[in-house]
């Protein structure tokens, strides 16, 4: 598999903005995805970056920089329901390898 | 989008036995995968389920231990063979197209 590193845990307050970083070592991949997983639930797709730059989907945005070997997920206007684990996943020619995961705690 | 149905949702098995997990997709997907996830941990790719041919396994996973079938585009099974307590985990199937994967709710396996 591949090595994609994320901070293990992040805490933020409702209404704030939080950025979750994902750094990797392997180059030459199709794209970088982000998934959300609530405790006991299935991972759900959030965003996909095939190219460098910012992709915006509502309150969530994702960024990729291949030259810097990193990406991030930006969550705006945090809500309590955003408390979950977030995973980046590298699309290595149609095989998907997941990052270590970040547990986001949103506090009132 | 696609809806992934996975069963059983959980099972408790004796060591030395096997468990077969079924995964059904409600629409045709080009790719299906099987993952393992320990609670609170990341997802580890076990294999790519290939329609009508042998699955492609990741390093550390072998066909004898994790036989996989995919007889058509919408259905796959994973068998976890010769169970040991170390196999206790959550097993997830996913199906998708090029950029997006949809996941089943997972099978929580406990081996006694």
mmCIF file with all atom_site columns, C-alpha atoms in Angstrom:
data_model
loop_
_atom_site.group_PDB
_atom_site.id
_atom_site.type_symbol
_atom_site.label_atom_id
_atom_site.label_alt_id
_atom_site.label_comp_id
_atom_site.label_asym_id
_atom_site.label_entity_id
_atom_site.label_seq_id
_atom_site.pdbx_PDB_ins_code
_atom_site.Cartn_x
_atom_site.Cartn_y
_atom_site.Cartn_z
_atom_site.occupancy
_atom_site.B_iso_or_equiv
_atom_site.pdbx_formal_charge
_atom_site.auth_seq_id
_atom_site.auth_comp_id
_atom_site.auth_asym_id
_atom_site.auth_atom_id
_atom_site.pdbx_PDB_model_num
ATOM 1   C CA . UNK A 1 1   ? 0.000   0.000   0.000   1.00 0.00 ? 1   UNK A CA 1
ATOM 2   C CA . UNK A 1 2   ? 0.859   3.663   0.020   1.00 0.00 ? 2   UNK A CA 1
ATOM 3   C CA . UNK A 1 3   ? 1.644   5.971   2.937   1.00 0.00 ? 3   UNK A CA 1
ATOM 4   C CA . UNK A 1 4   ? -0.668  8.940   3.393   1.00 0.00 ? 4   UNK A CA 1
ATOM 5   C CA . UNK A 1 5   ? -0.283  10.821  6.645   1.00 0.00 ? 5   UNK A CA 1
ATOM 6   C CA . UNK A 1 6   ? -2.949  12.881  8.377   1.00 0.00 ? 6   UNK A CA 1
ATOM 7   C CA . UNK A 1 7   ? -3.196  14.469  11.814  1.00 0.00 ? 7   UNK A CA 1
ATOM 8   C CA . UNK A 1 8   ? -4.835  11.962  14.131  1.00 0.00 ? 8   UNK A CA 1
ATOM 9   C CA . UNK A 1 9   ? -7.274  14.373  15.754  1.00 0.00 ? 9   UNK A CA 1
ATOM 10  C CA . UNK A 1 10  ? -8.506  17.935  15.321  1.00 0.00 ? 10  UNK A CA 1
ATOM 11  C CA . UNK A 1 11  ? -10.880 19.901  17.546  1.00 0.00 ? 11  UNK A CA 1
ATOM 12  C CA . UNK A 1 12  ? -12.784 23.014  16.485  1.00 0.00 ? 12  UNK A CA 1
ATOM 13  C CA . UNK A 1 13  ? -15.872 24.958  17.500  1.00 0.00 ? 13  UNK A CA 1
ATOM 14  C CA . UNK A 1 14  ? -19.154 25.275  15.681  1.00 0.00 ? 14  UNK A CA 1
ATOM 15  C CA . UNK A 1 15  ? -19.086 27.884  12.943  1.00 0.00 ? 15  UNK A CA 1
ATOM 16  C CA . UNK A 1 16  ? -15.310 27.786  12.598  1.00 0.00 ? 16  UNK A CA 1
ATOM 17  C CA . UNK A 1 17  ? -13.171 26.734  9.651   1.00 0.00 ? 17  UNK A CA 1
ATOM 18  C CA . UNK A 1 18  ? -10.868 23.726  9.868   1.00 0.00 ? 18  UNK A CA 1
ATOM 19  C CA . UNK A 1 19  ? -8.235  22.364  7.506   1.00 0.00 ? 19  UNK A CA 1
ATOM 20  C CA . UNK A 1 20  ? -7.226  18.696  7.487   1.00 0.00 ? 20  UNK A CA 1
ATOM 21  C CA . UNK A 1 21  ? -3.942  17.995  5.748   1.00 0.00 ? 21  UNK A CA 1
ATOM 22  C CA . UNK A 1 22  ? -2.851  14.881  3.911   1.00 0.00 ? 22  UNK A CA 1
ATOM 23  C CA . UNK A 1 23  ? 0.774   14.325  2.939   1.00 0.00 ? 23  UNK A CA 1
ATOM 24  C CA . UNK A 1 24  ? 1.957   11.480  0.764   1.00 0.00 ? 24  UNK A CA 1
ATOM 25  C CA . UNK A 1 25  ? 5.114   10.064  -0.768  1.00 0.00 ? 25  UNK A CA 1
ATOM 26  C CA . UNK A 1 26  ? 3.958   8.296   -3.908  1.00 0.00 ? 26  UNK A CA 1
ATOM 27  C CA . UNK A 1 27  ? 3.741   10.329  -7.078  1.00 0.00 ? 27  UNK A CA 1
ATOM 28  C CA . UNK A 1 28  ? 2.187   9.403   -10.406 1.00 0.00 ? 28  UNK A CA 1
ATOM 29  C CA . UNK A 1 29  ? -1.389  8.837   -9.280  1.00 0.00 ? 29  UNK A CA 1
ATOM 30  C CA . UNK A 1 30  ? -4.733  9.712   -10.823 1.00 0.00 ? 30  UNK A CA 1
ATOM 31  C CA . UNK A 1 31  ? -6.149  11.822  -8.030  1.00 0.00 ? 31  UNK A CA 1
ATOM 32  C CA . UNK A 1 32  ? -6.837  12.393  -4.348  1.00 0.00 ? 32  UNK A CA 1
ATOM 33  C CA . UNK A 1 33  ? -10.219 11.806  -2.729  1.00 0.00 ? 33  UNK A CA 1
ATOM 34  C CA . UNK A 1 34  ? -11.735 12.635  0.635   1.00 0.00 ? 34  UNK A CA 1
ATOM 35  C CA . UNK A 1 35  ? -14.206 10.523  2.584   1.00 0.00 ? 35  UNK A CA 1
ATOM 36  C CA . UNK A 1 36  ? -16.196 11.106  5.744   1.00 0.00 ? 36  UNK A CA 1
ATOM 37  C CA . UNK A 1 37  ? -17.022 8.325   8.169   1.00 0.00 ? 37  UNK A CA 1
ATOM 38  C CA . UNK A 1 38  ? -19.238 8.678   11.220  1.00 0.00 ? 38  UNK A CA 1
ATOM 39  C CA . UNK A 1 39  ? -18.745 6.217   14.067  1.00 0.00 ? 39  UNK A CA 1
ATOM 40  C CA . UNK A 1 40  ? -20.250 2.881   13.075  1.00 0.00 ? 40  UNK A CA 1
ATOM 41  C CA . UNK A 1 41  ? -21.077 4.127   9.593   1.00 0.00 ? 41  UNK A CA 1
ATOM 42  C CA . UNK A 1 42  ? -19.835 3.616   6.071   1.00 0.00 ? 42  UNK A CA 1
ATOM 43  C CA . UNK A 1 43  ? -17.320 5.980   4.484   1.00 0.00 ? 43  UNK A CA 1
ATOM 44  C CA . UNK A 1 44  ? -19.043 8.480   2.200   1.00 0.00 ? 44  UNK A CA 1
ATOM 45  C CA . UNK A 1 45  ? -17.457 10.351  -0.666  1.00 0.00 ? 45  UNK A CA 1
ATOM 46  C CA . UNK A 1 46  ? -16.836 14.069  -0.251  1.00 0.00 ? 46  UNK A CA 1
ATOM 47  C CA . UNK A 1 47  ? -14.517 15.298  -2.971  1.00 0.00 ? 47  UNK A CA 1
ATOM 48  C CA . UNK A 1 48  ? -12.000 14.339  -5.647  1.00 0.00 ? 48  UNK A CA 1
ATOM 49  C CA . UNK A 1 49  ? -9.042  16.304  -7.032  1.00 0.00 ? 49  UNK A CA 1
ATOM 50  C CA . UNK A 1 50  ? -7.683  15.068  -10.319 1.00 0.00 ? 50  UNK A CA 1
ATOM 51  C CA . UNK A 1 51  ? -5.761  18.273  -10.963 1.00 0.00 ? 51  UNK A CA 1
ATOM 52  C CA . UNK A 1 52  ? -3.851  20.679  -8.759  1.00 0.00 ? 52  UNK A CA 1
ATOM 53  C CA . UNK A 1 53  ? -5.926  23.399  -7.221  1.00 0.00 ? 53  UNK A CA 1
ATOM 54  C CA . UNK A 1 54  ? -9.120  23.870  -5.295  1.00 0.00 ? 54  UNK A CA 1
ATOM 55  C CA . UNK A 1 55  ? -12.385 21.974  -5.702  1.00 0.00 ? 55  UNK A CA 1
ATOM 56  C CA . UNK A 1 56  ? -15.379 23.450  -3.922  1.00 0.00 ? 56  UNK A CA 1
ATOM 57  C CA . UNK A 1 57  ? -18.499 21.519  -2.954  1.00 0.00 ? 57  UNK A CA 1
ATOM 58  C CA . UNK A 1 58  ? -20.740 23.518  -0.684  1.00 0.00 ? 58  UNK A CA 1
ATOM 59  C CA . UNK A 1 59  ? -19.154 23.935  2.759   1.00 0.00 ? 59  UNK A CA 1
ATOM 60  C CA . UNK A 1 60  ? -16.354 21.517  1.828   1.00 0.00 ? 60  UNK A CA 1
ATOM 61  C CA . UNK A 1 61  ? -13.380 22.323  -0.365  1.00 0.00 ? 61  UNK A CA 1
ATOM 62  C CA . UNK A 1 62  ? -10.420 20.163  -1.247  1.00 0.00 ? 62  UNK A CA 1
ATOM 63  C CA . UNK A 1 63  ? -7.015  21.152  -2.515  1.00 0.00 ? 63  UNK A CA 1
ATOM 64  C CA . UNK A 1 64  ? -4.191  19.247  -4.180  1.00 0.00 ? 64  UNK A CA 1
ATOM 65  C CA . UNK A 1 65  ? -0.596  20.226  -4.861  1.00 0.00 ? 65  UNK A CA 1
ATOM 66  C CA . UNK A 1 66  ? 1.340   17.474  -6.597  1.00 0.00 ? 66  UNK A CA 1
ATOM 67  C CA . UNK A 1 67  ? 4.574   19.474  -6.536  1.00 0.00 ? 67  UNK A CA 1
ATOM 68  C CA . UNK A 1 68  ? 4.342   19.722  -2.737  1.00 0.00 ? 68  UNK A CA 1
ATOM 69  C CA . UNK A 1 69  ? 2.987   16.163  -2.295  1.00 0.00 ? 69  UNK A CA 1
ATOM 70  C CA . UNK A 1 70  ? 0.061   17.215  -0.184  1.00 0.00 ? 70  UNK A CA 1
ATOM 71  C CA . UNK A 1 71  ? -3.592  18.003  -0.169  1.00 0.00 ? 71  UNK A CA 1
ATOM 72  C CA . UNK A 1 72  ? -6.113  19.262  2.300   1.00 0.00 ? 72  UNK A CA 1
ATOM 73  C CA . UNK A 1 73  ? -9.791  19.253  3.075   1.00 0.00 ? 73  UNK A CA 1
ATOM 74  C CA . UNK A 1 74  ? -11.274 22.546  4.208   1.00 0.00 ? 74  UNK A CA 1
ATOM 75  C CA . UNK A 1 75  ? -14.511 22.526  6.155   1.00 0.00 ? 75  UNK A CA 1
ATOM 76  C CA . UNK A 1 76  ? -16.294 25.832  6.622   1.00 0.00 ? 76  UNK A CA 1
ATOM 77  C CA . UNK A 1 77  ? -19.139 26.867  8.901   1.00 0.00 ? 77  UNK A CA 1
ATOM 78  C CA . UNK A 1 78  ? -18.606 23.794  11.027  1.00 0.00 ? 78  UNK A CA 1
ATOM 79  C CA . UNK A 1 79  ? -21.668 22.050  12.367  1.00 0.00 ? 79  UNK A CA 1
ATOM 80  C CA . UNK A 1 80  ? -21.966 19.477  15.121  1.00 0.00 ? 80  UNK A CA 1
ATOM 81  C CA . UNK A 1 81  ? -22.878 16.840  12.537  1.00 0.00 ? 81  UNK A CA 1
ATOM 82  C CA . UNK A 1 82  ? -19.418 17.301  10.973  1.00 0.00 ? 82  UNK A CA 1
ATOM 83  C CA . UNK A 1 83  ? -17.924 15.438  13.946  1.00 0.00 ? 83  UNK A CA 1
ATOM 84  C CA . UNK A 1 84  ? -16.579 12.334  12.219  1.00 0.00 ? 84  UNK A CA 1
ATOM 85  C CA . UNK A 1 85  ? -13.413 10.782  10.864  1.00 0.00 ? 85  UNK A CA 1
ATOM 86  C CA . UNK A 1 86  ? -12.043 12.078  7.583   1.00 0.00 ? 86  UNK A CA 1
ATOM 87  C CA . UNK A 1 87  ? -9.814  10.105  5.242   1.00 0.00 ? 87  UNK A CA 1
ATOM 88  C CA . UNK A 1 88  ? -7.839  11.115  2.213   1.00 0.00 ? 88  UNK A CA 1
ATOM 89  C CA . UNK A 1 89  ? -7.478  8.379   -0.379  1.00 0.00 ? 89  UNK A CA 1
ATOM 90  C CA . UNK A 1 90  ? -5.033  8.194   -3.246  1.00 0.00 ? 90  UNK A CA 1
ATOM 91  C CA . UNK A 1 91  ? -6.318  6.883   -6.550  1.00 0.00 ? 91  UNK A CA 1
ATOM 92  C CA . UNK A 1 92  ? -3.343  4.825   -7.747  1.00 0.00 ? 92  UNK A CA 1
ATOM 93  C CA . UNK A 1 93  ? -4.568  3.823   -11.179 1.00 0.00 ? 93  UNK A CA 1
ATOM 94  C CA . UNK A 1 94  ? -7.949  2.656   -9.939  1.00 0.00 ? 94  UNK A CA 1
ATOM 95  C CA . UNK A 1 95  ? -6.744  1.234   -6.655  1.00 0.00 ? 95  UNK A CA 1
ATOM 96  C CA . UNK A 1 96  ? -7.621  3.387   -3.672  1.00 0.00 ? 96  UNK A CA 1
ATOM 97  C CA . UNK A 1 97  ? -5.298  3.637   -0.691  1.00 0.00 ? 97  UNK A CA 1
ATOM 98  C CA . UNK A 1 98  ? -6.552  5.435   2.385   1.00 0.00 ? 98  UNK A CA 1
ATOM 99  C CA . UNK A 1 99  ? -4.748  7.817   4.689   1.00 0.00 ? 99  UNK A CA 1
ATOM 100 C CA . UNK A 1 100 ? -4.330  7.319   8.392   1.00 0.00 ? 100 UNK A CA 1
ATOM 101 C CA . UNK A 1 101 ? -7.495  9.302   9.133   1.00 0.00 ? 101 UNK A CA 1
ATOM 102 C CA . UNK A 1 102 ? -8.335  12.399  11.165  1.00 0.00 ? 102 UNK A CA 1
ATOM 103 C CA . UNK A 1 103 ? -10.959 12.425  13.879  1.00 0.00 ? 103 UNK A CA 1
ATOM 104 C CA . UNK A 1 104 ? -12.692 15.802  13.895  1.00 0.00 ? 104 UNK A CA 1
ATOM 105 C CA . UNK A 1 105 ? -14.381 16.894  17.097  1.00 0.00 ? 105 UNK A CA 1
ATOM 106 C CA . UNK A 1 106 ? -16.744 19.845  16.763  1.00 0.00 ? 106 UNK A CA 1
ATOM 107 C CA . UNK A 1 107 ? -17.630 21.553  20.025  1.00 0.00 ? 107 UNK A CA 1
ATOM 108 C CA . UNK A 1 108 ? -20.504 23.965  20.667  1.00 0.00 ? 108 UNK A CA 1
ATOM 109 C CA . UNK B 2 1   ? -24.887 7.140   -7.151  1.00 0.00 ? 1   UNK B CA 1
ATOM 110 C CA . UNK B 2 2   ? -24.944 3.505   -6.071  1.00 0.00 ? 2   UNK B CA 1
ATOM 111 C CA . UNK B 2 3   ? -26.318 1.701   -3.042  1.00 0.00 ? 3   UNK B CA 1
ATOM 112 C CA . UNK B 2 4   ? -24.179 -1.085  -1.646  1.00 0.00 ? 4   UNK B CA 1
ATOM 113 C CA . UNK B 2 5   ? -25.883 -3.819  0.372   1.00 0.00 ? 5   UNK B CA 1
ATOM 114 C CA . UNK B 2 6   ? -23.597 -5.947  2.474   1.00 0.00 ? 6   UNK B CA 1
ATOM 115 C CA . UNK B 2 7   ? -24.482 -8.918  4.618   1.00 0.00 ? 7   UNK B CA 1
ATOM 116 C CA . UNK B 2 8   ? -24.219 -10.132 7.231   1.00 0.00 ? 8   UNK B CA 1
ATOM 117 C CA . UNK B 2 9   ? -23.869 -6.912  9.195   1.00 0.00 ? 9   UNK B CA 1
ATOM 118 C CA . UNK B 2 10  ? -22.139 -8.759  11.997  1.00 0.00 ? 10  UNK B CA 1
ATOM 119 C CA . UNK B 2 11  ? -21.228 -12.280 13.001  1.00 0.00 ? 11  UNK B CA 1
ATOM 120 C CA . UNK B 2 12  ? -19.484 -14.159 15.742  1.00 0.00 ? 12  UNK B CA 1
ATOM 121 C CA . UNK B 2 13  ? -17.523 -17.172 14.542  1.00 0.00 ? 13  UNK B CA 1
ATOM 122 C CA . UNK B 2 14  ? -15.441 -19.930 16.048  1.00 0.00 ? 14  UNK B CA 1
ATOM 123 C CA . UNK B 2 15  ? -11.779 -20.156 15.183  1.00 0.00 ? 15  UNK B CA 1
ATOM 124 C CA . UNK B 2 16  ? -11.026 -22.500 12.315  1.00 0.00 ? 16  UNK B CA 1
ATOM 125 C CA . UNK B 2 17  ? -14.330 -21.850 10.564  1.00 0.00 ? 17  UNK B CA 1
ATOM 126 C CA . UNK B 2 18  ? -14.989 -19.544 7.596   1.00 0.00 ? 18  UNK B CA 1
ATOM 127 C CA . UNK B 2 19  ? -17.307 -16.616 6.972   1.00 0.00 ? 19  UNK B CA 1
ATOM 128 C CA . UNK B 2 20  ? -18.590 -15.513 3.585   1.00 0.00 ? 20  UNK B CA 1
ATOM 129 C CA . UNK B 2 21  ? -19.637 -11.887 3.173   1.00 0.00 ? 21  UNK B CA 1
ATOM 130 C CA . UNK B 2 22  ? -21.890 -10.843 0.318   1.00 0.00 ? 22  UNK B CA 1
ATOM 131 C CA . UNK B 2 23  ? -21.919 -7.489  -1.417  1.00 0.00 ? 23  UNK B CA 1
ATOM 132 C CA . UNK B 2 24  ? -24.652 -6.405  -3.829  1.00 0.00 ? 24  UNK B CA 1
ATOM 133 C CA . UNK B 2 25  ? -24.661 -3.153  -5.804  1.00 0.00 ? 25  UNK B CA 1
ATOM 134 C CA . UNK B 2 26  ? -27.902 -1.702  -7.100  1.00 0.00 ? 26  UNK B CA 1
ATOM 135 C CA . UNK B 2 27  ? -26.344 -0.474  -10.354 1.00 0.00 ? 27  UNK B CA 1
ATOM 136 C CA . UNK B 2 28  ? -23.468 -1.476  -12.543 1.00 0.00 ? 28  UNK B CA 1
ATOM 137 C CA . UNK B 2 29  ? -20.091 -0.364  -11.305 1.00 0.00 ? 29  UNK B CA 1
ATOM 138 C CA . UNK B 2 30  ? -16.771 -0.812  -13.017 1.00 0.00 ? 30  UNK B CA 1
ATOM 139 C CA . UNK B 2 31  ? -14.779 -1.533  -9.888  1.00 0.00 ? 31  UNK B CA 1
ATOM 140 C CA . UNK B 2 32  ? -15.417 -3.422  -6.657  1.00 0.00 ? 32  UNK B CA 1
ATOM 141 C CA . UNK B 2 33  ? -13.037 -3.635  -3.741  1.00 0.00 ? 33  UNK B CA 1
ATOM 142 C CA . UNK B 2 34  ? -12.771 -5.256  -0.345  1.00 0.00 ? 34  UNK B CA 1
ATOM 143 C CA . UNK B 2 35  ? -11.275 -3.497  2.662   1.00 0.00 ? 35  UNK B CA 1
ATOM 144 C CA . UNK B 2 36  ? -10.525 -4.300  6.268   1.00 0.00 ? 36  UNK B CA 1
ATOM 145 C CA . UNK B 2 37  ? -10.849 -1.723  9.026   1.00 0.00 ? 37  UNK B CA 1
ATOM 146 C CA . UNK B 2 38  ? -10.041 -2.071  12.680  1.00 0.00 ? 38  UNK B CA 1
ATOM 147 C CA . UNK B 2 39  ? -12.265 0.148   14.855  1.00 0.00 ? 39  UNK B CA 1
ATOM 148 C CA . UNK B 2 40  ? -10.792 3.626   14.997  1.00 0.00 ? 40  UNK B CA 1
ATOM 149 C CA . UNK B 2 41  ? -8.253  2.839   12.290  1.00 0.00 ? 41  UNK B CA 1
ATOM 150 C CA . UNK B 2 42  ? -7.875  3.423   8.573   1.00 0.00 ? 42  UNK B CA 1
ATOM 151 C CA . UNK B 2 43  ? -9.113  1.235   5.739   1.00 0.00 ? 43  UNK B CA 1
ATOM 152 C CA . UNK B 2 44  ? -6.683  -1.345  4.361   1.00 0.00 ? 44  UNK B CA 1
ATOM 153 C CA . UNK B 2 45  ? -7.261  -2.563  0.826   1.00 0.00 ? 45  UNK B CA 1
ATOM 154 C CA . UNK B 2 46  ? -7.482  -6.356  0.669   1.00 0.00 ? 46  UNK B CA 1
ATOM 155 C CA . UNK B 2 47  ? -8.130  -6.870  -3.028  1.00 0.00 ? 47  UNK B CA 1
ATOM 156 C CA . UNK B 2 48  ? -9.773  -5.695  -6.200  1.00 0.00 ? 48  UNK B CA 1
ATOM 157 C CA . UNK B 2 49  ? -12.659 -7.964  -7.193  1.00 0.00 ? 49  UNK B CA 1
ATOM 158 C CA . UNK B 2 50  ? -12.449 -8.600  -10.945 1.00 0.00 ? 50  UNK B CA 1
ATOM 159 C CA . UNK B 2 51  ? -15.516 -9.697  -12.854 1.00 0.00 ? 51  UNK B CA 1
ATOM 160 C CA . UNK B 2 52  ? -15.192 -13.263 -14.064 1.00 0.00 ? 52  UNK B CA 1
ATOM 161 C CA . UNK B 2 53  ? -11.550 -13.649 -13.129 1.00 0.00 ? 53  UNK B CA 1
ATOM 162 C CA . UNK B 2 54  ? -9.286  -13.967 -10.128 1.00 0.00 ? 54  UNK B CA 1
ATOM 163 C CA . UNK B 2 55  ? -9.137  -11.053 -7.730  1.00 0.00 ? 55  UNK B CA 1
ATOM 164 C CA . UNK B 2 56  ? -6.030  -8.891  -7.494  1.00 0.00 ? 56  UNK B CA 1
ATOM 165 C CA . UNK B 2 57  ? -4.633  -9.061  -3.967  1.00 0.00 ? 57  UNK B CA 1
ATOM 166 C CA . UNK B 2 58  ? -2.598  -6.498  -2.081  1.00 0.00 ? 58  UNK B CA 1
ATOM 167 C CA . UNK B 2 59  ? 0.632   -7.351  -0.368  1.00 0.00 ? 59  UNK B CA 1
ATOM 168 C CA . UNK B 2 60  ? -0.035  -9.353  2.768   1.00 0.00 ? 60  UNK B CA 1
ATOM 169 C CA . UNK B 2 61  ? -3.313  -10.835 1.561   1.00 0.00 ? 61  UNK B CA 1
ATOM 170 C CA . UNK B 2 62  ? -3.554  -14.188 -0.212  1.00 0.00 ? 62  UNK B CA 1
ATOM 171 C CA . UNK B 2 63  ? -6.252  -16.009 -2.103  1.00 0.00 ? 63  UNK B CA 1
ATOM 172 C CA . UNK B 2 64  ? -6.216  -19.067 0.151   1.00 0.00 ? 64  UNK B CA 1
ATOM 173 C CA . UNK B 2 65  ? -7.110  -16.941 3.151   1.00 0.00 ? 65  UNK B CA 1
ATOM 174 C CA . UNK B 2 66  ? -9.398  -14.433 1.413   1.00 0.00 ? 66  UNK B CA 1
ATOM 175 C CA . UNK B 2 67  ? -11.026 -16.050 -1.643  1.00 0.00 ? 67  UNK B CA 1
ATOM 176 C CA . UNK B 2 68  ? -13.101 -13.538 -3.589  1.00 0.00 ? 68  UNK B CA 1
ATOM 177 C CA . UNK B 2 69  ? -15.643 -14.032 -6.322  1.00 0.00 ? 69  UNK B CA 1
ATOM 178 C CA . UNK B 2 70  ? -17.319 -11.555 -8.639  1.00 0.00 ? 70  UNK B CA 1
ATOM 179 C CA . UNK B 2 71  ? -19.536 -13.446 -11.079 1.00 0.00 ? 71  UNK B CA 1
ATOM 180 C CA . UNK B 2 72  ? -21.108 -10.295 -12.515 1.00 0.00 ? 72  UNK B CA 1
ATOM 181 C CA . UNK B 2 73  ? -20.828 -6.503  -12.373 1.00 0.00 ? 73  UNK B CA 1
ATOM 182 C CA . UNK B 2 74  ? -23.092 -6.069  -9.350  1.00 0.00 ? 74  UNK B CA 1
ATOM 183 C CA . UNK B 2 75  ? -22.232 -8.886  -6.940  1.00 0.00 ? 75  UNK B CA 1
ATOM 184 C CA . UNK B 2 76  ? -19.152 -10.054 -5.064  1.00 0.00 ? 76  UNK B CA 1
ATOM 185 C CA . UNK B 2 77  ? -18.327 -12.263 -2.121  1.00 0.00 ? 77  UNK B CA 1
ATOM 186 C CA . UNK B 2 78  ? -15.385 -12.324 0.261   1.00 0.00 ? 78  UNK B CA 1
ATOM 187 C CA . UNK B 2 79  ? -14.661 -15.405 2.318   1.00 0.00 ? 79  UNK B CA 1
ATOM 188 C CA . UNK B 2 80  ? -12.406 -15.171 5.337   1.00 0.00 ? 80  UNK B CA 1
ATOM 189 C CA . UNK B 2 81  ? -11.067 -18.691 5.811   1.00 0.00 ? 81  UNK B CA 1
ATOM 190 C CA . UNK B 2 82  ? -9.613  -20.608 8.717   1.00 0.00 ? 82  UNK B CA 1
ATOM 191 C CA . UNK B 2 83  ? -10.590 -17.877 11.139  1.00 0.00 ? 83  UNK B CA 1
ATOM 192 C CA . UNK B 2 84  ? -8.381  -16.818 14.015  1.00 0.00 ? 84  UNK B CA 1
ATOM 193 C CA . UNK B 2 85  ? -8.963  -14.070 16.600  1.00 0.00 ? 85  UNK B CA 1
ATOM 194 C CA . UNK B 2 86  ? -6.611  -11.827 14.560  1.00 0.00 ? 86  UNK B CA 1
ATOM 195 C CA . UNK B 2 87  ? -9.251  -11.782 11.813  1.00 0.00 ? 87  UNK B CA 1
ATOM 196 C CA . UNK B 2 88  ? -11.660 -9.937  14.099  1.00 0.00 ? 88  UNK B CA 1
ATOM 197 C CA . UNK B 2 89  ? -12.298 -6.699  12.268  1.00 0.00 ? 89  UNK B CA 1
ATOM 198 C CA . UNK B 2 90  ? -14.764 -4.798  10.111  1.00 0.00 ? 90  UNK B CA 1
ATOM 199 C CA . UNK B 2 91  ? -14.836 -5.836  6.477   1.00 0.00 ? 91  UNK B CA 1
ATOM 200 C CA . UNK B 2 92  ? -16.128 -3.343  3.921   1.00 0.00 ? 92  UNK B CA 1
ATOM 201 C CA . UNK B 2 93  ? -16.946 -3.702  0.270   1.00 0.00 ? 93  UNK B CA 1
ATOM 202 C CA . UNK B 2 94  ? -17.065 -0.797  -2.122  1.00 0.00 ? 94  UNK B CA 1
ATOM 203 C CA . UNK B 2 95  ? -18.136 -0.273  -5.683  1.00 0.00 ? 95  UNK B CA 1
ATOM 204 C CA . UNK B 2 96  ? -17.640 2.649   -7.938  1.00 0.00 ? 96  UNK B CA 1
ATOM 205 C CA . UNK B 2 97  ? -16.628 4.248   -11.132 1.00 0.00 ? 97  UNK B CA 1
ATOM 206 C CA . UNK B 2 98  ? -13.480 6.170   -11.901 1.00 0.00 ? 98  UNK B CA 1
ATOM 207 C CA . UNK B 2 99  ? -13.468 8.786   -9.196  1.00 0.00 ? 99  UNK B CA 1
ATOM 208 C CA . UNK B 2 100 ? -16.080 7.842   -6.625  1.00 0.00 ? 100 UNK B CA 1
ATOM 209 C CA . UNK B 2 101 ? -16.482 4.805   -4.432  1.00 0.00 ? 101 UNK B CA 1
ATOM 210 C CA . UNK B 2 102 ? -19.632 3.847   -2.549  1.00 0.00 ? 102 UNK B CA 1
ATOM 211 C CA . UNK B 2 103 ? -19.321 1.715   0.528   1.00 0.00 ? 103 UNK B CA 1
ATOM 212 C CA . UNK B 2 104 ? -21.425 -0.906  2.181   1.00 0.00 ? 104 UNK B CA 1
ATOM 213 C CA . UNK B 2 105 ? -22.201 -0.569  5.872   1.00 0.00 ? 105 UNK B CA 1
ATOM 214 C CA . UNK B 2 106 ? -19.608 -3.215  6.690   1.00 0.00 ? 106 UNK B CA 1
ATOM 215 C CA . UNK B 2 107 ? -19.515 -6.609  8.368   1.00 0.00 ? 107 UNK B CA 1
ATOM 216 C CA . UNK B 2 108 ? -18.291 -6.669  11.947  1.00 0.00 ? 108 UNK B CA 1
ATOM 217 C CA . UNK B 2 109 ? -16.608 -10.016 12.522  1.00 0.00 ? 109 UNK B CA 1
ATOM 218 C CA . UNK B 2 110 ? -15.661 -11.336 15.928  1.00 0.00 ? 110 UNK B CA 1
ATOM 219 C CA . UNK B 2 111 ? -13.699 -14.575 16.177  1.00 0.00 ? 111 UNK B CA 1
ATOM 220 C CA . UNK B 2 112 ? -13.726 -16.514 19.437  1.00 0.00 ? 112 UNK B CA 1
#
